[in-house]
Coordinates of N, CA and C in Angstrom, one line a residue:
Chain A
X258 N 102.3 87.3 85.0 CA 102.7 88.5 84.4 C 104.3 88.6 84.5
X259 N 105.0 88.9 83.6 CA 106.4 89.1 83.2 C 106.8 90.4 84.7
X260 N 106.2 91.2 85.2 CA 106.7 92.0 85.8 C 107.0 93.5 85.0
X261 N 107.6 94.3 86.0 CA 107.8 96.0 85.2 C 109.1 95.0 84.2
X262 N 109.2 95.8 82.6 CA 109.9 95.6 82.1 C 110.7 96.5 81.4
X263 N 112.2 96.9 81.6 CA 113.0 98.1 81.5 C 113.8 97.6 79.8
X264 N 114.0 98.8 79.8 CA 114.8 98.2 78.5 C 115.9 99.8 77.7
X265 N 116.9 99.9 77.9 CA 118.0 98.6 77.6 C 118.2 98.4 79.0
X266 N 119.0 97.4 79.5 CA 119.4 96.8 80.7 C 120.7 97.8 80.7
X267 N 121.2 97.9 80.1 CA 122.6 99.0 79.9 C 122.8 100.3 78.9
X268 N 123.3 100.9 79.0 CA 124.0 101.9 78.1 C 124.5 103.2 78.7
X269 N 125.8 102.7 77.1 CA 127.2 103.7 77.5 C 126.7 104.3 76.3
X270 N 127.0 105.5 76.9 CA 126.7 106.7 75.6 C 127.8 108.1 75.7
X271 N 128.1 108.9 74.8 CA 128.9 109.9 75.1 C 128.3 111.1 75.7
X272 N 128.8 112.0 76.0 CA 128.3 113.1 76.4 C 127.8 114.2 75.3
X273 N 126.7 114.4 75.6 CA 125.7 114.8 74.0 C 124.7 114.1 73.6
X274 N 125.0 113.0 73.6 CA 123.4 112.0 72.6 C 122.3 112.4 73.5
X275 N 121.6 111.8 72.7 CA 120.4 111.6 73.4 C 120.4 110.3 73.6
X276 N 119.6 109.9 75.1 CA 119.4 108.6 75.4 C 118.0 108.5 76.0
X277 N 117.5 107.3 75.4 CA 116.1 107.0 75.3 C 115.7 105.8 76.2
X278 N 115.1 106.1 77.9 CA 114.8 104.7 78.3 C 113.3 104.3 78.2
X279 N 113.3 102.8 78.2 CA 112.1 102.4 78.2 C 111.3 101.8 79.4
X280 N 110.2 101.8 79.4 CA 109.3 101.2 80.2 C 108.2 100.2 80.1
X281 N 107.0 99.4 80.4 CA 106.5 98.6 80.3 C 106.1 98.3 81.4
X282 N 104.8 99.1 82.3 CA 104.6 98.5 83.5 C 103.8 97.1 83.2
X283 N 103.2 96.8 84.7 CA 102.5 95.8 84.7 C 100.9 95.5 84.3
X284 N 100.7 95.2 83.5 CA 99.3 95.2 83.3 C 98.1 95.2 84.2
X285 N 97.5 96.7 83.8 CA 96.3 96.3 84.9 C 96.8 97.9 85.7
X286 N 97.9 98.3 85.6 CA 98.4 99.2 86.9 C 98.1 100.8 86.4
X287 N 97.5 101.4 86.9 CA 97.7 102.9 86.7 C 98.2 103.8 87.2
X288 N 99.5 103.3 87.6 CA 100.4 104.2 88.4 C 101.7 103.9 88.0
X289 N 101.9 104.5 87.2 CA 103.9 104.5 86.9 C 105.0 105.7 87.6
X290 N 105.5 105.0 88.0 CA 107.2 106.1 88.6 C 108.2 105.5 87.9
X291 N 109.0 106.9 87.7 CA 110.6 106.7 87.4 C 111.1 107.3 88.3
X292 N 112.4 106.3 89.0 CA 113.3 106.7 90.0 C 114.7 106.7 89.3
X293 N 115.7 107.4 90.2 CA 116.9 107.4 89.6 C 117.9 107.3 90.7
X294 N 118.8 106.2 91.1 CA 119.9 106.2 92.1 C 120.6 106.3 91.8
X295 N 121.4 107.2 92.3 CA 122.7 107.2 92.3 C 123.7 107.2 94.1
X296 N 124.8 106.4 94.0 CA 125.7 106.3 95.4 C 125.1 107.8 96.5
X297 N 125.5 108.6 95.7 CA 125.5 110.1 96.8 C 124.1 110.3 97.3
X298 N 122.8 110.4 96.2 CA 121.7 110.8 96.7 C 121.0 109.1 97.0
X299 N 120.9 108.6 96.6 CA 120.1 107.4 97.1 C 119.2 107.3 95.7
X300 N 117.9 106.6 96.1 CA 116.6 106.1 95.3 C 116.1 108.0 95.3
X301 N 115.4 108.2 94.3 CA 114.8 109.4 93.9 C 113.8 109.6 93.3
X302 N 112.5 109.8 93.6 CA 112.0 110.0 92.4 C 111.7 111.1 91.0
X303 N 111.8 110.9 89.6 CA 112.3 112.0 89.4 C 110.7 112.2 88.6
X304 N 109.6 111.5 88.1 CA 108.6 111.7 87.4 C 107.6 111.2 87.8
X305 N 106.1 110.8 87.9 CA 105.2 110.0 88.0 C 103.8 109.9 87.1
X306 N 103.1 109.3 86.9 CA 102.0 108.9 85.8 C 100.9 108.5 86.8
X307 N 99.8 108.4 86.8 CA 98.1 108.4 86.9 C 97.4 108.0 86.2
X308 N 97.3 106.9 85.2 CA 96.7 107.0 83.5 C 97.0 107.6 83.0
X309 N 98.3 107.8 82.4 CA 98.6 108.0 81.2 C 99.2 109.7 81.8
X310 N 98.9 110.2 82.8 CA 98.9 111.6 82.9 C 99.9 111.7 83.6
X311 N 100.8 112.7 83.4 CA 101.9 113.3 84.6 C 101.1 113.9 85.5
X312 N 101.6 113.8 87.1 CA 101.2 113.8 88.2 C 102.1 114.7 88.4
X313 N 103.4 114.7 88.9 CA 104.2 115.4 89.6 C 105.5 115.1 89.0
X314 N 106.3 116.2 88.4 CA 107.6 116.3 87.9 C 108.2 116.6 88.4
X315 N 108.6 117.1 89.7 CA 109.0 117.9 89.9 C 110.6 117.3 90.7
X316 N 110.6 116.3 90.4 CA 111.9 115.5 90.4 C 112.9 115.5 89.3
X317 N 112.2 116.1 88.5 CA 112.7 115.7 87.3 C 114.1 117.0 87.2
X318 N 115.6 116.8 87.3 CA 116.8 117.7 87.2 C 116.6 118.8 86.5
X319 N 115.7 118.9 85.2 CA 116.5 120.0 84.5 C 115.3 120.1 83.2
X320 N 115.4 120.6 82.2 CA 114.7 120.5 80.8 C 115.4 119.8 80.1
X321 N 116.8 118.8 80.3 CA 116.9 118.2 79.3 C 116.6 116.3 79.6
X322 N 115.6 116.7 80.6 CA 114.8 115.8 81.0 C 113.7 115.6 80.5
X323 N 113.0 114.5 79.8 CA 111.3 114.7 79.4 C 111.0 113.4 79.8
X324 N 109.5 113.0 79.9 CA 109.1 111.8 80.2 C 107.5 111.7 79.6
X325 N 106.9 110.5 78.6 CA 106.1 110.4 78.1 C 105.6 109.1 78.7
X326 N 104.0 109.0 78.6 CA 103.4 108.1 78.6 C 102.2 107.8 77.6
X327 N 102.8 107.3 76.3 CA 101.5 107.4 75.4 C 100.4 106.5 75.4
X328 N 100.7 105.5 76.0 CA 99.4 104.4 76.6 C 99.6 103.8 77.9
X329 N 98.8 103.0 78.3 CA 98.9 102.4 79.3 C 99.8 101.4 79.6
X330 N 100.4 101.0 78.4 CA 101.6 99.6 78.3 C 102.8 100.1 78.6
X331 N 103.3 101.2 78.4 CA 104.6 102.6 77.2 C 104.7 103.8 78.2
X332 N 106.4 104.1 78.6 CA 106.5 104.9 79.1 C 107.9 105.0 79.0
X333 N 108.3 105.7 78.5 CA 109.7 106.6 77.7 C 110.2 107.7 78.7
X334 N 111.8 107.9 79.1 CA 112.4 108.8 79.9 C 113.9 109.3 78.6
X335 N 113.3 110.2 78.5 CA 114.4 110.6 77.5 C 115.6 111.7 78.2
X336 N 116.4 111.6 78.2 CA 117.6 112.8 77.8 C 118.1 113.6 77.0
X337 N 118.2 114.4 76.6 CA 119.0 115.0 75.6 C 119.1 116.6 75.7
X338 N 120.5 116.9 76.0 CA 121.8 116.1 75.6 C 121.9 115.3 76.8
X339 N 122.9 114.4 76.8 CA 122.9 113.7 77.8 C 124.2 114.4 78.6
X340 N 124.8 114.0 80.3 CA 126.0 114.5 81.0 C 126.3 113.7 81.4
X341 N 127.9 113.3 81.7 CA 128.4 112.3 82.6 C 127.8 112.5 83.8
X342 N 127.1 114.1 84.6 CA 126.1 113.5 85.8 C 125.0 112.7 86.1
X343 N 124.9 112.4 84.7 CA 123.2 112.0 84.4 C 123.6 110.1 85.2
X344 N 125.0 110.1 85.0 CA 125.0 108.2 84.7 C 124.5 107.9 86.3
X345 N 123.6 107.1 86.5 CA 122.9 106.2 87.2 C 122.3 104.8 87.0
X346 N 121.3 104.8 88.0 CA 120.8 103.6 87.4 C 119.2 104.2 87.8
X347 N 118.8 103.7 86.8 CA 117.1 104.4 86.7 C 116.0 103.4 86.3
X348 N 115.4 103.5 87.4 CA 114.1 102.5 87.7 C 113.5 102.8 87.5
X349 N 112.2 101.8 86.8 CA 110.5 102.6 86.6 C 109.9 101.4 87.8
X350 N 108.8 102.3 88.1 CA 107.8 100.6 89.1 C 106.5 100.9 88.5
X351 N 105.6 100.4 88.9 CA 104.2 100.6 88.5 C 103.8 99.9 90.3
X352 N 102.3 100.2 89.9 CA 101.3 99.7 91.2 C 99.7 100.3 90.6
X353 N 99.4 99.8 91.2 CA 97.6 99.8 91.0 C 96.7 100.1 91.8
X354 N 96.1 101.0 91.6 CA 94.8 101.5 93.0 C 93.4 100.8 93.9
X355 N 93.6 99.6 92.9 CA 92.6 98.6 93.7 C 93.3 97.8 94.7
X356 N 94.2 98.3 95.1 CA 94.9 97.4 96.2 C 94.0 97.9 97.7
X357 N 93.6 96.5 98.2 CA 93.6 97.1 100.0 C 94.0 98.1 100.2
X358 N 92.8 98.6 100.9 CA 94.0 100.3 102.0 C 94.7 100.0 102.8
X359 N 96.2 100.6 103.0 CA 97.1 100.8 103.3 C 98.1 99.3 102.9
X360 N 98.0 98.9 102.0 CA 98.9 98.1 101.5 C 99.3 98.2 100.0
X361 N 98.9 99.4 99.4 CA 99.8 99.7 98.5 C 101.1 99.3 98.2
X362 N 102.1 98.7 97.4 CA 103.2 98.6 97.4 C 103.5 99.2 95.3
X363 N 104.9 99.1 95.0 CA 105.0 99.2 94.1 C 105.7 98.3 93.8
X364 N 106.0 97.8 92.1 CA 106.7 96.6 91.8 C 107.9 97.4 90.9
X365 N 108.9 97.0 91.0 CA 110.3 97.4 90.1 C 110.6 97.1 89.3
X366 N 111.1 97.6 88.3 CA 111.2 96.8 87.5 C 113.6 96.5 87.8
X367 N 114.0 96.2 86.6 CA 115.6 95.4 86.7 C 116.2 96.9 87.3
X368 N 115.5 98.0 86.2 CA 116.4 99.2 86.1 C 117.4 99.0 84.6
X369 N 117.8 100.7 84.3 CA 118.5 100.3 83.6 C 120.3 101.3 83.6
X370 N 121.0 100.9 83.9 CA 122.5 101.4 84.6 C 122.7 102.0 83.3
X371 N 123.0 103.2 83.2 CA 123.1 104.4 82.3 C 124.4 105.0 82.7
X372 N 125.8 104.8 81.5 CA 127.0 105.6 81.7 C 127.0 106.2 80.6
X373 N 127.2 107.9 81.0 CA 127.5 108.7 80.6 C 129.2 109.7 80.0
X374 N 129.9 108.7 79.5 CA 131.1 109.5 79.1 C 131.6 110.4 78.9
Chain B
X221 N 108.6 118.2 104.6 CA 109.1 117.1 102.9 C 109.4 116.0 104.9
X222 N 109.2 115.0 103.9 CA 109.9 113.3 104.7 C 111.0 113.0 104.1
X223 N 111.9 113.0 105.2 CA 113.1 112.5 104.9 C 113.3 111.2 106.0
X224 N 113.7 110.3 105.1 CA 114.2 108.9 105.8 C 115.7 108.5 105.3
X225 N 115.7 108.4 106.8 CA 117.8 107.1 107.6 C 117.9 106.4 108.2
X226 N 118.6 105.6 107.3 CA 118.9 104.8 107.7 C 120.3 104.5 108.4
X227 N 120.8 103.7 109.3 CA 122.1 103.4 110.3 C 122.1 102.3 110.5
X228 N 123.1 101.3 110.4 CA 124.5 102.4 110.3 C 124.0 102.0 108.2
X229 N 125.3 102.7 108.0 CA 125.3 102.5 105.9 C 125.4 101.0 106.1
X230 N 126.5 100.6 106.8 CA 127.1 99.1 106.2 C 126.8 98.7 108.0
X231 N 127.2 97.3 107.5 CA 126.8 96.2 108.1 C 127.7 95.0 107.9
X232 N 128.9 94.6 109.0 CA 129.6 92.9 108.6 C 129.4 92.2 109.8
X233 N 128.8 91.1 109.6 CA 128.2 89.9 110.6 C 129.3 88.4 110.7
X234 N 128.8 88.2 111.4 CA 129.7 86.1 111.2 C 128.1 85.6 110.9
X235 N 128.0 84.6 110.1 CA 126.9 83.9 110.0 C 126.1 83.3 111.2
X236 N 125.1 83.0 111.7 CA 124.3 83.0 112.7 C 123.9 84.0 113.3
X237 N 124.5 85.1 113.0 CA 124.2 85.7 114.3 C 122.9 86.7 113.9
X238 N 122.2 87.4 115.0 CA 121.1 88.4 115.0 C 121.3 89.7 114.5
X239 N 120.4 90.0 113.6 CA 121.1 91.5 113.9 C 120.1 92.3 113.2
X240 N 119.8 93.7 113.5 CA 119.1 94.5 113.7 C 119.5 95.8 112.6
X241 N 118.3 96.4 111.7 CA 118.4 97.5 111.2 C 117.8 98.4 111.2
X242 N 118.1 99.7 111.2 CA 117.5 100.9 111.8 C 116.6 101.9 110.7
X243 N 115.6 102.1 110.6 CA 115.1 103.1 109.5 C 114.2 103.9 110.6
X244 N 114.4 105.6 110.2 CA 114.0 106.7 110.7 C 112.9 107.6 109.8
X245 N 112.5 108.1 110.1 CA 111.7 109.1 109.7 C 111.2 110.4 110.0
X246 N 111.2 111.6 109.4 CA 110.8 112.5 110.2 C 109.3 112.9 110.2
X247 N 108.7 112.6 109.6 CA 107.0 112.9 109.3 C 106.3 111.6 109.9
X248 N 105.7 111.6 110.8 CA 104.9 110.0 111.6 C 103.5 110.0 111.0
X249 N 103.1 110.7 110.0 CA 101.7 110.4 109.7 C 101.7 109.7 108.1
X250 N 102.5 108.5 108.2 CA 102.8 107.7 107.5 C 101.5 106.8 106.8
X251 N 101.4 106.5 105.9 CA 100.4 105.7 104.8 C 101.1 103.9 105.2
X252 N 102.2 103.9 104.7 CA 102.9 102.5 105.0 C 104.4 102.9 105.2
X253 N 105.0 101.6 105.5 CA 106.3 101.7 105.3 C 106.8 99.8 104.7
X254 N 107.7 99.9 103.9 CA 108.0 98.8 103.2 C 110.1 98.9 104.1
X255 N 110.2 97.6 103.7 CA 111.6 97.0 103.8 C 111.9 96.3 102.2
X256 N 112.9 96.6 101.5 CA 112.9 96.6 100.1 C 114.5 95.8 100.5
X257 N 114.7 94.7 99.6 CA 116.2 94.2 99.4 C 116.6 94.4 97.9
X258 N 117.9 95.3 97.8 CA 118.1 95.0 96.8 C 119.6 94.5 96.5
X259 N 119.6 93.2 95.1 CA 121.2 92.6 95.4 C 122.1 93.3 94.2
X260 N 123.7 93.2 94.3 CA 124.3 94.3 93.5 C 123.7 94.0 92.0
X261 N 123.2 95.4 91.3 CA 123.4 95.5 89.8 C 121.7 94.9 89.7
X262 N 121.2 94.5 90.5 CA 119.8 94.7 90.3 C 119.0 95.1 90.9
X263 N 117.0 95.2 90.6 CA 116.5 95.8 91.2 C 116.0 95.6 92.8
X264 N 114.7 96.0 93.1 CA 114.6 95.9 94.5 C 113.5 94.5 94.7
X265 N 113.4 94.1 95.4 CA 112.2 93.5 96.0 C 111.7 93.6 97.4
X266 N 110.5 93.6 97.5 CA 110.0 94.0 98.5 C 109.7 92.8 99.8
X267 N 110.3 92.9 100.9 CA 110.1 91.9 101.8 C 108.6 92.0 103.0
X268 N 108.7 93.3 103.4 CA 107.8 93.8 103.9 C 107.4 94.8 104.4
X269 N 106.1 94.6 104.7 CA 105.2 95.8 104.5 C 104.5 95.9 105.3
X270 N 104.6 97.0 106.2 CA 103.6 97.4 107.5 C 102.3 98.7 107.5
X271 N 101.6 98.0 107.6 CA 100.5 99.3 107.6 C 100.9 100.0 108.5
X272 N 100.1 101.4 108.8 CA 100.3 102.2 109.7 C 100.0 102.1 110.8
X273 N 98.9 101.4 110.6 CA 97.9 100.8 112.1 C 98.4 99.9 112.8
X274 N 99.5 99.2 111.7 CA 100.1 97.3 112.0 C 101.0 97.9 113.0
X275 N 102.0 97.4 114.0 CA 103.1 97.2 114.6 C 104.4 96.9 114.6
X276 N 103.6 95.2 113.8 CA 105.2 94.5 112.9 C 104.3 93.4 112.0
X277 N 105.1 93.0 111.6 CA 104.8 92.3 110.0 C 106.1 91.5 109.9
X278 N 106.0 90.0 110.0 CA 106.8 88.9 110.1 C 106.9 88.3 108.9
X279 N 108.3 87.7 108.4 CA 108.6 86.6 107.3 C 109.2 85.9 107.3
X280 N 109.2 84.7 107.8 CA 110.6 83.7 107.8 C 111.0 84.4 108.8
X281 N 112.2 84.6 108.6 CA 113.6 84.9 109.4 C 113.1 86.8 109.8
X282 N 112.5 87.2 109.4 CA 112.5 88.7 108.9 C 111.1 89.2 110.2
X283 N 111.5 89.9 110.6 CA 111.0 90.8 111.4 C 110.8 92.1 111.5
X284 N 110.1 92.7 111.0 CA 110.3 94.4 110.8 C 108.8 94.9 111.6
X285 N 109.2 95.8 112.8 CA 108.4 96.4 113.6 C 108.4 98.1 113.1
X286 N 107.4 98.4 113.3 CA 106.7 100.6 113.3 C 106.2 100.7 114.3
X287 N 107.0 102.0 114.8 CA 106.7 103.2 115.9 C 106.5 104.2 115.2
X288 N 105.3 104.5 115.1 CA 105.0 105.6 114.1 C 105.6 107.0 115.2
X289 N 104.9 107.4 116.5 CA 105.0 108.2 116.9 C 105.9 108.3 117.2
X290 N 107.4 107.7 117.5 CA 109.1 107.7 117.4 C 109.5 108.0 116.6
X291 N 108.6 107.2 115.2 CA 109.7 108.0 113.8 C 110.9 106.6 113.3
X292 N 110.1 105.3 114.1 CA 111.4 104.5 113.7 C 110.6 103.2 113.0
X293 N 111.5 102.7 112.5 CA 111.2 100.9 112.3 C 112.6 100.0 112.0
X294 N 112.4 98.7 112.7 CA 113.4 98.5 112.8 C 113.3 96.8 111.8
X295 N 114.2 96.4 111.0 CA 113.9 95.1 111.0 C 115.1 94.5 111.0
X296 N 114.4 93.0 111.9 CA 115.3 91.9 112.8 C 115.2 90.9 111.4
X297 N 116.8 90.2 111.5 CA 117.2 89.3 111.0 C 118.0 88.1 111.7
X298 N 117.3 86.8 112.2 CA 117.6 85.8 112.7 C 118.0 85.0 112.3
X299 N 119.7 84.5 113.0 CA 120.2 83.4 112.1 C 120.2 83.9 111.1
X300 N 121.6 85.0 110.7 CA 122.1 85.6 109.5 C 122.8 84.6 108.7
X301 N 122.5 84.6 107.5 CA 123.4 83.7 106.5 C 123.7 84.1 105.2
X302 N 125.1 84.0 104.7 CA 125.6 85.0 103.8 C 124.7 84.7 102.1
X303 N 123.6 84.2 102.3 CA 123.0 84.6 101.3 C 121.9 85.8 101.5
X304 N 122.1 86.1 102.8 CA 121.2 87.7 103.5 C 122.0 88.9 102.6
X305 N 123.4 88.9 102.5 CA 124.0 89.4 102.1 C 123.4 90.5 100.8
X306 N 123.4 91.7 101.4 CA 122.6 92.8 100.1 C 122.8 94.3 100.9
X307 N 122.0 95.1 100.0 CA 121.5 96.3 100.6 C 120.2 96.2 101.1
X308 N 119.7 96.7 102.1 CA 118.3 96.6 102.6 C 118.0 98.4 102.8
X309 N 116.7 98.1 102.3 CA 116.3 99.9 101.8 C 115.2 100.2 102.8
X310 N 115.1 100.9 103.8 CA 113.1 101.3 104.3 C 112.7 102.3 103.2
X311 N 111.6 102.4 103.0 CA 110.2 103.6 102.0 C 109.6 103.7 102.8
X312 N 109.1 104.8 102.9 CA 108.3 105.6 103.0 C 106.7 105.9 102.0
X313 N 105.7 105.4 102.6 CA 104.6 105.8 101.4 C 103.5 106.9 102.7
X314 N 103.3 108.0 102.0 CA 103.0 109.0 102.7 C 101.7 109.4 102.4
X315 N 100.8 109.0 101.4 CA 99.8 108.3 101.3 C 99.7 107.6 99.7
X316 N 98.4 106.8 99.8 CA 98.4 105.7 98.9 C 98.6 106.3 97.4
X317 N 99.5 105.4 96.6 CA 99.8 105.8 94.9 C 100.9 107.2 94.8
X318 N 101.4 107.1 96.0 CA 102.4 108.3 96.1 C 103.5 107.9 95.8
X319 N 104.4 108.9 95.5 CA 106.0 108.0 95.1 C 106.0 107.5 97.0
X320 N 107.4 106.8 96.7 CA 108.1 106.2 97.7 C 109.0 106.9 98.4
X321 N 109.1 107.2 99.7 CA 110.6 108.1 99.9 C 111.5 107.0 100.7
X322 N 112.8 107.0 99.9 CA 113.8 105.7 100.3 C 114.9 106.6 101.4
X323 N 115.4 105.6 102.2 CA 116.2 105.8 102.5 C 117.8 105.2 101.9
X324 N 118.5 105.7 102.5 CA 119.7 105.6 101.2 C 120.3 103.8 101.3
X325 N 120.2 103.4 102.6 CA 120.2 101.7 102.7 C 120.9 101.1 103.5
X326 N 120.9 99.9 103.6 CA 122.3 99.8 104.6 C 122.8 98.3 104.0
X327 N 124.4 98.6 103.8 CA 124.6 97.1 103.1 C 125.2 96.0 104.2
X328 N 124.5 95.4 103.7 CA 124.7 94.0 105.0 C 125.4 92.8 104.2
X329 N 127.1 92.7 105.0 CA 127.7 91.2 104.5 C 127.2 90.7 105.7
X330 N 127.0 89.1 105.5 CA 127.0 87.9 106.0 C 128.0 86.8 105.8
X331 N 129.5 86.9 106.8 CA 130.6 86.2 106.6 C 130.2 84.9 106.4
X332 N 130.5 84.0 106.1 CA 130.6 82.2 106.3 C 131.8 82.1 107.2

């Protein structure tokens, strides 16, 4: 398997657009997170999935936050408008519930480093 | 809420030598806890992983022990060498399929 797969790896955008990340967990997995780090706060999580279903948002900063999962491959973190607070670096992982108990882990994907102008 | 710290942030060594990193927690009724490395500009990888039940959980060079009822875990690195050189992250999983709660990290150079 290729691993979680993020996409774009970069983007500089101005303050206003909208910016659209992508996701691609690992096949097989029914559990997606998006995290978002930045220097000051650390790793965060800001969304999570269950099949296809949002679990708990409550990470998520603001309303001009959304996050979709329209199948089990696909999973979209959008902005709009976008803020120079927004610029981080934003991670999705996936993991899978058939794991042994208590060895859960999740897998990461590259991330993708988001500047906001 | 669980909140996890890590100490010290940074970390500078001479090559060979031992050395020890600290992750904390305030909630001890922990699911697991992981040791994550991540190197600049990319993502994480996971080194290891201790159940709750476990104690410590060995790799190579890598040693990472849980005191659940302390609130600590610590992981040993033997015979440092500057390709150790990264951020090393503890998580928190609080139970199974749950997000992760990270601690902020601690960066570790490894001089030559």
């Amino acid at each position: 398997d290729a691993g979680v797969i993020q996409s774009p790896r970069h983007e500089v955008t101005e303050m206003g657009q909208e910016v659209t990340l992508r996701c691609k967990p690992i096949s097989g997995h029914d559990y997606l997170f998006w995290y978002r780090q930045t220097m000051m706060r650390g790793l965060e999580l800001l969304i999570y999935f269950n099949n296809n279903v949002p679990i708990d948002d409550s990470g998520m900063p603001e309303d001009r936050f959304s996050a979709k999962m329209p199948n089990a491959s696909f999973s979209t973190l959008k902005i709009q408008p976008s803020e120079p607070r927004d610029s981080a670096v934003y991670f999705c992982a996936s993991s899978f519930t058939g794991t042994r108990f208590g060895t859960d882990t999740q897998y990461f994907g590259p991330g993708t480093r988001l500047t906001v102008l | 809420k669980q909140e996890v710290t890590q100490i010290p942030a940074a970390l500078s060594v001479p090559e060979g030598e031992n050395l020890v990193l600290n992750c904390s927690f305030t909630d001890s009724a922990i699911y697991n806890l992981q040791w994550f490395r991540q190197d600049p500009g990319k993502g994480l990888t996971s080194l290891l992983l201790i159940q709750s039940s476990q104690r410590e959980q060995t790799s190579g060079r890598l040693n990472a022990s849980l005191d659940k009822s302390s609130g600590r875990s610590t992981l040993y690195i033997a015979a440092s060498q500057p390709g150790d050189s990264a951020t090393y992250l503890c998580a928190v999983l609080n139970s199974g399929n749950t997000p992760l709660v990270f601690g902020k990290g601690t960066r570790l150079s490894v001089i030559a």
